[in-house]
GROMACS .gro file of C-alpha atoms in nm:
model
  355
    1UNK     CA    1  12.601   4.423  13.301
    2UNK     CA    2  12.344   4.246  13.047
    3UNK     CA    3  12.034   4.284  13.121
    4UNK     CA    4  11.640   4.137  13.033
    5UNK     CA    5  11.333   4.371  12.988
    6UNK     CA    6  10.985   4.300  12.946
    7UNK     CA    7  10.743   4.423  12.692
    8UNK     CA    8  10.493   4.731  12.716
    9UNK     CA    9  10.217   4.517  12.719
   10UNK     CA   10  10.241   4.075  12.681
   11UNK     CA   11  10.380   4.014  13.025
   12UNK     CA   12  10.520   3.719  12.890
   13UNK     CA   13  10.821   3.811  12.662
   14UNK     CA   14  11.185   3.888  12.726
   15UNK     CA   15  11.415   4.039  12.568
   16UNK     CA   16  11.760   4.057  12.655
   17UNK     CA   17  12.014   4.368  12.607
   18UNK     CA   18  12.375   4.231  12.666
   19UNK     CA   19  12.630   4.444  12.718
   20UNK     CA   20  12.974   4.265  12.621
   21UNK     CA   21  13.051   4.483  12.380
   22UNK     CA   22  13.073   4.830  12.251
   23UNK     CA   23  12.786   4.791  12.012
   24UNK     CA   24  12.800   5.113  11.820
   25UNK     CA   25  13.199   5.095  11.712
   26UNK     CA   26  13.100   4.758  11.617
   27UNK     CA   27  12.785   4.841  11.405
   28UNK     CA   28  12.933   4.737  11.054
   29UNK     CA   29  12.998   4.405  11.253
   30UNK     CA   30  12.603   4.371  11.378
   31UNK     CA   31  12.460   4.399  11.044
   32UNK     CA   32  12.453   4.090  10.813
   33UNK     CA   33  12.315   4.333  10.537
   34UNK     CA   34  12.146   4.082  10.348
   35UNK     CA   35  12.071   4.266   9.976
   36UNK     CA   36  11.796   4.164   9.806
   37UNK     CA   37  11.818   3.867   9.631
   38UNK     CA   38  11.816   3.820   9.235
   39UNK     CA   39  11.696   3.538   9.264
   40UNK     CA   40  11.350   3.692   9.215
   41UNK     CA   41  11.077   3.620   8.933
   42UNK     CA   42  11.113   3.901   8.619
   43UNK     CA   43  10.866   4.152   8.599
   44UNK     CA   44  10.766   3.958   8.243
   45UNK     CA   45  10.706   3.635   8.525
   46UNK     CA   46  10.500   3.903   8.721
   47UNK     CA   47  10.143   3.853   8.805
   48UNK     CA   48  10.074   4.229   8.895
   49UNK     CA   49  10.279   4.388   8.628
   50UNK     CA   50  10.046   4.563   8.364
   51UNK     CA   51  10.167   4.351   8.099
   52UNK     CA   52  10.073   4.034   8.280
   53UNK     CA   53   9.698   4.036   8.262
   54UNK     CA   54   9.647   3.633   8.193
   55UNK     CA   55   9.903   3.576   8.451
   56UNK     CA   56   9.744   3.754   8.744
   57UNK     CA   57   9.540   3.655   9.012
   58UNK     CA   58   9.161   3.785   9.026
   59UNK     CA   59   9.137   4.171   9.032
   60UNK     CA   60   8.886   4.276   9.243
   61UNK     CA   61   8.945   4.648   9.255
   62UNK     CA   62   9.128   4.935   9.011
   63UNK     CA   63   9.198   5.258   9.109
   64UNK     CA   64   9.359   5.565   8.881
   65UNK     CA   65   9.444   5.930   8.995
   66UNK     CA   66   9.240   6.182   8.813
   67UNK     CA   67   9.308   6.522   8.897
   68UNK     CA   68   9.527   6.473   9.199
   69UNK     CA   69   9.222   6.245   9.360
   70UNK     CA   70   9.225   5.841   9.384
   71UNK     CA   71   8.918   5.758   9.202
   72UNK     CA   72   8.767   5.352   9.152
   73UNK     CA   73   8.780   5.219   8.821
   74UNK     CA   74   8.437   5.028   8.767
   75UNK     CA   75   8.477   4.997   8.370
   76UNK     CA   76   8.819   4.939   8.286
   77UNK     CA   77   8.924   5.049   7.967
   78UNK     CA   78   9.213   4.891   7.795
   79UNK     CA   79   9.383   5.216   7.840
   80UNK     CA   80   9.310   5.256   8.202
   81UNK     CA   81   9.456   4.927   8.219
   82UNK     CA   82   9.768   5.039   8.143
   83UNK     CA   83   9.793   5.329   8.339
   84UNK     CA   84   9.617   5.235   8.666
   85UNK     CA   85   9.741   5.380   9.016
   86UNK     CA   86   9.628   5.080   9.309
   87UNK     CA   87   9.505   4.757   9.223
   88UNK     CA   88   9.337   4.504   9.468
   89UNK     CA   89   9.348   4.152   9.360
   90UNK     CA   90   9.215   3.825   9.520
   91UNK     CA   91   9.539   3.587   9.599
   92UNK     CA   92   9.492   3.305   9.384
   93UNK     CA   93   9.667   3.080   9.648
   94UNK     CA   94   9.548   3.247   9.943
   95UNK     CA   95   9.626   3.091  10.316
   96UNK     CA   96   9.267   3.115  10.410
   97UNK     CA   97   8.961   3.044  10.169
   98UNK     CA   98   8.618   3.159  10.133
   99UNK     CA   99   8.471   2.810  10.128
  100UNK     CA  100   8.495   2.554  10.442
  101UNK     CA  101   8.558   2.239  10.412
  102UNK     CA  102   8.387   2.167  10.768
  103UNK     CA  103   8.646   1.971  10.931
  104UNK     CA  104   8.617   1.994  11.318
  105UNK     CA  105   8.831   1.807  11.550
  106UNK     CA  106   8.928   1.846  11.946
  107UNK     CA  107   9.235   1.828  12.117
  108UNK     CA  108   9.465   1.684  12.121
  109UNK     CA  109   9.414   1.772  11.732
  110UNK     CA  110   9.230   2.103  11.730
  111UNK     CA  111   9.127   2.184  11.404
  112UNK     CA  112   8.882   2.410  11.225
  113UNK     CA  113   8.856   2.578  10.902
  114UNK     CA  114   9.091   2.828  10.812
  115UNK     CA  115   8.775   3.062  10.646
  116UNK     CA  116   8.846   3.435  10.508
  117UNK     CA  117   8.957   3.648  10.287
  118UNK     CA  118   9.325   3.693  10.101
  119UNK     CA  119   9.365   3.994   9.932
  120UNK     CA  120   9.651   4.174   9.738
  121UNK     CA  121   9.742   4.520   9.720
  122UNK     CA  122   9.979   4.678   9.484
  123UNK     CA  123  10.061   5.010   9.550
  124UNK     CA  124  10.243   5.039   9.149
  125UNK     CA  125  10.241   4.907   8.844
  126UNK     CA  126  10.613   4.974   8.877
  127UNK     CA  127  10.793   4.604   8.890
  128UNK     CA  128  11.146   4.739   9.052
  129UNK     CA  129  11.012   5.009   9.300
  130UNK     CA  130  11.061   4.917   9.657
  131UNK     CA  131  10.811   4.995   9.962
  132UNK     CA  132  11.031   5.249  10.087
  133UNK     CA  133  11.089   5.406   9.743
  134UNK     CA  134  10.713   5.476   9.703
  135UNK     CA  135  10.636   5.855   9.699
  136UNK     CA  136  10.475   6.041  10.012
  137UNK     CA  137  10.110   6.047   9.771
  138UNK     CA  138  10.193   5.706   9.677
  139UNK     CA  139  10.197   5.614  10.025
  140UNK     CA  140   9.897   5.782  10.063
  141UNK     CA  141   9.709   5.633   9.810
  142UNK     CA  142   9.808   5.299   9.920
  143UNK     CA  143   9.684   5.411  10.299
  144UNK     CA  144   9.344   5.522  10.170
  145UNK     CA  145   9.320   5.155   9.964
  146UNK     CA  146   9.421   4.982  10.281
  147UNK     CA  147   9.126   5.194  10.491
  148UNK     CA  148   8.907   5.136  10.230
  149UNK     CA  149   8.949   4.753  10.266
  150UNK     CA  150   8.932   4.717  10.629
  151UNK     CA  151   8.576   4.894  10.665
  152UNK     CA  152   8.455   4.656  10.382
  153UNK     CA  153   8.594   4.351  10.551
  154UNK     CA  154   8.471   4.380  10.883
  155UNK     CA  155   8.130   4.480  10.732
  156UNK     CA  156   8.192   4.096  10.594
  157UNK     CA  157   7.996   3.813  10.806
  158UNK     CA  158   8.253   3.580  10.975
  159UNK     CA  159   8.508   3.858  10.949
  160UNK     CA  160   8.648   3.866  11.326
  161UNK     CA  161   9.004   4.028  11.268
  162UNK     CA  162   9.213   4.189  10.949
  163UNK     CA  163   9.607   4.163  10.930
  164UNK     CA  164   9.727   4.381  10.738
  165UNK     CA  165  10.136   4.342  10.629
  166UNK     CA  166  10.399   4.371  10.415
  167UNK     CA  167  10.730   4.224  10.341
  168UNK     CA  168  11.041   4.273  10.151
  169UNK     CA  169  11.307   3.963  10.065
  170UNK     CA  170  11.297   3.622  10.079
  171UNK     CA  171  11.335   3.610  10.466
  172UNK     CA  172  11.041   3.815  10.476
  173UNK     CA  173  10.890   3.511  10.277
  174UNK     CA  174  10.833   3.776   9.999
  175UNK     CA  175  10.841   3.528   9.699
  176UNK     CA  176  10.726   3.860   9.440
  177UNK     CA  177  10.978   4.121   9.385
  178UNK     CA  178  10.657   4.367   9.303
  179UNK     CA  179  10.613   4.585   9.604
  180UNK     CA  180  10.280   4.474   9.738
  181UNK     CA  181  10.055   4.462  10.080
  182UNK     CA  182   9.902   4.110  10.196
  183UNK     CA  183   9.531   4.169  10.377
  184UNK     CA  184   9.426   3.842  10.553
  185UNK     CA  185   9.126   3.792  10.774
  186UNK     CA  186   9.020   3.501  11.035
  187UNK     CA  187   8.677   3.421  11.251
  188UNK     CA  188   8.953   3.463  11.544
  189UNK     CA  189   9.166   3.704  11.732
  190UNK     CA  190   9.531   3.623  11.623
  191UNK     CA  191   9.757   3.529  11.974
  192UNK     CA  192   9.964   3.848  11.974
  193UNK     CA  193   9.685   4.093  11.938
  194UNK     CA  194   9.435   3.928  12.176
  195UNK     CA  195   9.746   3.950  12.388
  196UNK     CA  196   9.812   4.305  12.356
  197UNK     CA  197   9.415   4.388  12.370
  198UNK     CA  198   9.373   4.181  12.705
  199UNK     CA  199   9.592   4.434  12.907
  200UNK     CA  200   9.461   4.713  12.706
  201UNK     CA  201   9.106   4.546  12.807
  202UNK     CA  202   9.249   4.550  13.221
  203UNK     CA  203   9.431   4.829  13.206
  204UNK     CA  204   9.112   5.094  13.106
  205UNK     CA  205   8.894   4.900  13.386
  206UNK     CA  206   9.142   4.946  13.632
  207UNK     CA  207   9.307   5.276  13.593
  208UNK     CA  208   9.088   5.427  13.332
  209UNK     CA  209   9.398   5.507  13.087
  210UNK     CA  210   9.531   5.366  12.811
  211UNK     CA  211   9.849   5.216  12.857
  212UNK     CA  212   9.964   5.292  12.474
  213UNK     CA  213   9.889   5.651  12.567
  214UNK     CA  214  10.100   5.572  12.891
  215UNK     CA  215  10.394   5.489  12.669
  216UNK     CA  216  10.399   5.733  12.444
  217UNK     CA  217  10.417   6.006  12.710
  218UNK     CA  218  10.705   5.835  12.843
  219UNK     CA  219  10.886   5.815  12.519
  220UNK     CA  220  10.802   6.138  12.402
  221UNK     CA  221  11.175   6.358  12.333
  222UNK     CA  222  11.357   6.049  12.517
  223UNK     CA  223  11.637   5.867  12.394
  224UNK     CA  224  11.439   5.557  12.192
  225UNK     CA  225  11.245   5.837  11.978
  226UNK     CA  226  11.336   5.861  11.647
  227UNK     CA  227  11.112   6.148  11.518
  228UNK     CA  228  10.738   6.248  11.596
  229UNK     CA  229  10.470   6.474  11.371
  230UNK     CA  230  10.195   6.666  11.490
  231UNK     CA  231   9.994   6.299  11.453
  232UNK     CA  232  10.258   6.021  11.498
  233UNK     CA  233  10.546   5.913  11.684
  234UNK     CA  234  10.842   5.698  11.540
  235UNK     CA  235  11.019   5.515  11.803
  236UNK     CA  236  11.196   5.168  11.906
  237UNK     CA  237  11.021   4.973  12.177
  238UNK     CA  238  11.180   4.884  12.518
  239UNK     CA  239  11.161   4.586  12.469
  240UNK     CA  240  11.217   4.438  12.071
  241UNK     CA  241  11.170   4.137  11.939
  242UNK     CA  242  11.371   4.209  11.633
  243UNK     CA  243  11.750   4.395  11.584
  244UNK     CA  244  11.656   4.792  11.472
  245UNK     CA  245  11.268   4.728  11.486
  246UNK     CA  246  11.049   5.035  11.521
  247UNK     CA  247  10.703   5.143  11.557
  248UNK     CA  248  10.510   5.399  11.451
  249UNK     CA  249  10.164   5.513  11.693
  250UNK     CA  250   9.926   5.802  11.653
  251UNK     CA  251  10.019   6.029  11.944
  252UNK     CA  252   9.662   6.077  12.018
  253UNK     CA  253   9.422   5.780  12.148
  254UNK     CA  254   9.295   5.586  11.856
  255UNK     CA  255   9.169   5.243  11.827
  256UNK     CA  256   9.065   5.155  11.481
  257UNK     CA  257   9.309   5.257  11.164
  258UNK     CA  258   8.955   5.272  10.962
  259UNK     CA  259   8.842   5.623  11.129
  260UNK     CA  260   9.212   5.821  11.063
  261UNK     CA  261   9.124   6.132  10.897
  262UNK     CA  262   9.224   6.198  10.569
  263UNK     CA  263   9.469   6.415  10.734
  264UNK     CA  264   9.595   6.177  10.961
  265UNK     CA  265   9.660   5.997  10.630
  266UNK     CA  266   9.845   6.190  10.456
  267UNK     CA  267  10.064   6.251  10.793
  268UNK     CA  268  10.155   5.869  10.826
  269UNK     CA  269  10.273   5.798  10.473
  270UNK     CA  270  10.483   6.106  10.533
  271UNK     CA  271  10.646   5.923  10.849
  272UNK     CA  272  10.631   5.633  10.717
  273UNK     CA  273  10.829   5.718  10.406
  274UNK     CA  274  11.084   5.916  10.623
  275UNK     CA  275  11.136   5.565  10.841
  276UNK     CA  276  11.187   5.347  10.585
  277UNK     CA  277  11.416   5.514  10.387
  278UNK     CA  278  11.601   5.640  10.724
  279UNK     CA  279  11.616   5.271  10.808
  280UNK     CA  280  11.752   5.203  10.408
  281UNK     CA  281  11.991   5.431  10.493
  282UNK     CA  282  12.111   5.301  10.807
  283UNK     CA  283  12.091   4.906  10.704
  284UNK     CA  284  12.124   4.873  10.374
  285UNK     CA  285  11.858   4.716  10.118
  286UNK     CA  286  11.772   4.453  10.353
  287UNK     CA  287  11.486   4.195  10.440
  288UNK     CA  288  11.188   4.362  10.665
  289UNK     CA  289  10.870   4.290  10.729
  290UNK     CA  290  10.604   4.555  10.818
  291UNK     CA  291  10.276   4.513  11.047
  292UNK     CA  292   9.943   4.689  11.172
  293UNK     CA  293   9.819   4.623  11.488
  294UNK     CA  294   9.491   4.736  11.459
  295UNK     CA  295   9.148   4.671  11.695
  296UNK     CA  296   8.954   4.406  11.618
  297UNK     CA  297   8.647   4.643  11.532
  298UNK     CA  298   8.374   4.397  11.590
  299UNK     CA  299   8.443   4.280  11.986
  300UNK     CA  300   8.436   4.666  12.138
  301UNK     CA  301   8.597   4.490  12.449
  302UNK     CA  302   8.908   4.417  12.283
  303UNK     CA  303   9.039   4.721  12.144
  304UNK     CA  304   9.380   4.800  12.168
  305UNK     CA  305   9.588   5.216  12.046
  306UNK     CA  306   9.654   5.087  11.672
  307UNK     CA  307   9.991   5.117  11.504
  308UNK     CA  308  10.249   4.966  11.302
  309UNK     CA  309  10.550   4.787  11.377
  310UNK     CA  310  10.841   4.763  11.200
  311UNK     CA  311  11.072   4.442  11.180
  312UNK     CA  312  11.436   4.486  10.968
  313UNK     CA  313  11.509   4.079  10.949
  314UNK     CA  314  11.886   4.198  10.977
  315UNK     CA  315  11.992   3.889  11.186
  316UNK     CA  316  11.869   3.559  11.183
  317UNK     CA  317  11.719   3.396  11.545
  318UNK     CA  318  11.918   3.126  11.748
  319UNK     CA  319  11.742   2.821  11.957
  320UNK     CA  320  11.711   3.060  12.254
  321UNK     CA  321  11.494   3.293  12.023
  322UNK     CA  322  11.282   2.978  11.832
  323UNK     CA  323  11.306   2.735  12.143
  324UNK     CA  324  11.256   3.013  12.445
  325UNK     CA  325  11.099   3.229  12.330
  326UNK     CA  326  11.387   3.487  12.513
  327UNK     CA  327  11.486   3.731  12.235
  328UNK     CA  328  11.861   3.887  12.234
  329UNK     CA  329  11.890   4.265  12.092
  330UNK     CA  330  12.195   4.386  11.965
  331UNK     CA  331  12.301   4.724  11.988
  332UNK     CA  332  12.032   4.818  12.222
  333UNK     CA  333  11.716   4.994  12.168
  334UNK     CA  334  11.871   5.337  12.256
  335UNK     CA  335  12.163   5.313  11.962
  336UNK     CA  336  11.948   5.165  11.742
  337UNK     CA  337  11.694   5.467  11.809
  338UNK     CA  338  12.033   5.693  11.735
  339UNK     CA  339  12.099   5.528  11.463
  340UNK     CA  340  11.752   5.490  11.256
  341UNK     CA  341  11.667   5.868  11.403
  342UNK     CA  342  11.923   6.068  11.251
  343UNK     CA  343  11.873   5.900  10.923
  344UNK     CA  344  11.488   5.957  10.941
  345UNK     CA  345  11.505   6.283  11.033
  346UNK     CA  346  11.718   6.383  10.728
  347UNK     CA  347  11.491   6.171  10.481
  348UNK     CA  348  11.172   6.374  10.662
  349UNK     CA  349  11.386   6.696  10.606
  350UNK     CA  350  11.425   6.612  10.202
  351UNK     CA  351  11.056   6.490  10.217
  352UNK     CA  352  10.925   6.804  10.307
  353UNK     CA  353  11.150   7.019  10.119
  354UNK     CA  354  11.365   7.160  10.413
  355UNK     CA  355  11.720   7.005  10.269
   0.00000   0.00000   0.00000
């Protein structure tokens, strides 16, 4: 019998796990495997690639390793230039801008200026490396950057939230073949988080717990786990939006990504490694998009357990997805947890030197 579960936390979404067929003989079936495309700009069209200074957008930030620690670049040297770790740069056409053009309106046309900051990350000066080829330190490197750019943000005035994400493909809307992170903030709350921090919000007033710490004692050794560290655990929601989509939440209460310990750090780029190329593994080179979910660090009463999510972009959505918001999961979260698992755990295995 099909049937439709709920999400964790936004009462309002449903996902439904039919059960017409059996799902993992028919996995080759389930998986469009959509390759990267070639169809991608050349790393001589690249505006991040070392030898595309006069192409690239406005660098903001330069960091180099220099004896095994990530150190900022203030003076660049045309040598450093060339052999630079992380670079931050501002996008050049960036969603929301720093200057408002003051244009108010109510409904029925709501409008307001779209007013923030865009910024790039690039984890490599490495044109053909993908996000889940990146090394356990680069990882790291690229965590601390991330951390780094948060706490300066929200020190920022008009600086309400900060998305941070990632995609790979074209149906990730990942135009760049360089692997890179977007960082976006807004003077607002985005829907899904202020969602998700809403029944965080009633949930501590009512029962005094947190309902992501809730969850992850539930999930804990059960069949949607894929792997967990002293720090993190890797799992696939109850409830997905997307085919194979997984998150990964510190197994501890946190609330903002900007106070993980160094430590903590290092942990999550060693998970988050493992995942990625378990989930290469399992799907193929294909389209995903990654997100934090992080508290909005300057309304205290809308804090929510941070973490990332996950999203392979394996199968395309139908009108009932788009129109219905009802979202259809194929195989179900347990095989999918079977699947991703097995092939994480070998890639954390290799990582740390056990295989």
């Amino acid at each position: 019998m099909s049937e439709l579960r709920k999400d964790y936390y936004v009462p309002d979404k449903y996902v439904i796990i039919p059960n017409n067929f059996d799902q993992l003989d028919k996995f080759s079936e389930m998986i469009h495997n959509q390759q990267q495309s070639n169809h991608k700009r050349n790393a001589e069209d690249c505006p991040y690639c070392p030898c595309s200074v006069d192409k690239c957008d406005n660098l903001v930030l330069s960091f180099v390793v220099k004896d095994g620690i990530l150190q900022r670049l203030y003076d660049t040297t045309e040598e450093e230039n060339e052999t630079w770790t992380i670079r931050v740069f501002e996008c050049k056409n960036p969603i929301v801008t720093s200057v408002s053009n003051h244009q108010y309106s109510d409904r029925p046309f709501y409008r307001e200026p779209a007013c923030g900051y865009d910024l790039i990350v690039v984890p490599t000066p490495k044109h053909d490396v993908a996000l889940s080829e990146l090394s356990v330190d680069q990882w790291t490197n690229l965590l601390l950057v991330l951390q780094d750019r948060v706490r300066w943000l929200y020190s920022q005035r008009g600086v309400t939230y900060v998305a941070i994400y990632a995609s790979r493909g074209l149906n990730g809307d990942n135009k760049i073949k360089h692997p890179h992170f977007h960082i976006t903030t807004f003077s607002a709350i985005p829907p899904i988080i202020e969602k998700e921090a809403k029944t965080f919000h009633q949930s501590m007033n009512e029962s005094g717990s947190c309902p992501a710490c809730d969850m992850i004692g539930s999930e804990v050794n059960g069949p949607r786990q894929l792997f967990s560290t002293d720090n993190f655990i890797t799992l696939v929601p109850w409830a997905p939006t997307y085919n194979y989509e997984f998150w990964i939440c510190p197994r501890k209460h946190s609330t903002f990504f900007s106070k993980a310990t160094q430590k903590e750090i290092k942990d999550l780029a060693l998970v988050v490694c493992s995942s990625l190329r378990g989930m290469d593994k399992v799907l193929g080179i294909t389209d995903f998009s990654i997100a934090f979910h992080i508290s909005p660090e300057k309304k205290n009463s809308r804090q929510l357990h941070w973490h990332l999510e996950i999203y392979p972009l394996v199968n395309s959505w139908s009108g009932l997805e788009r129109g219905f918001g009802i979202f259809v999961n194929t195989p179900t979260p347990e095989d999918s947890a079977k699947l991703l698992g097995e092939a994480s755990r070998k890639e954390l295995a290799r990582l740390i030197g056990v295989l």
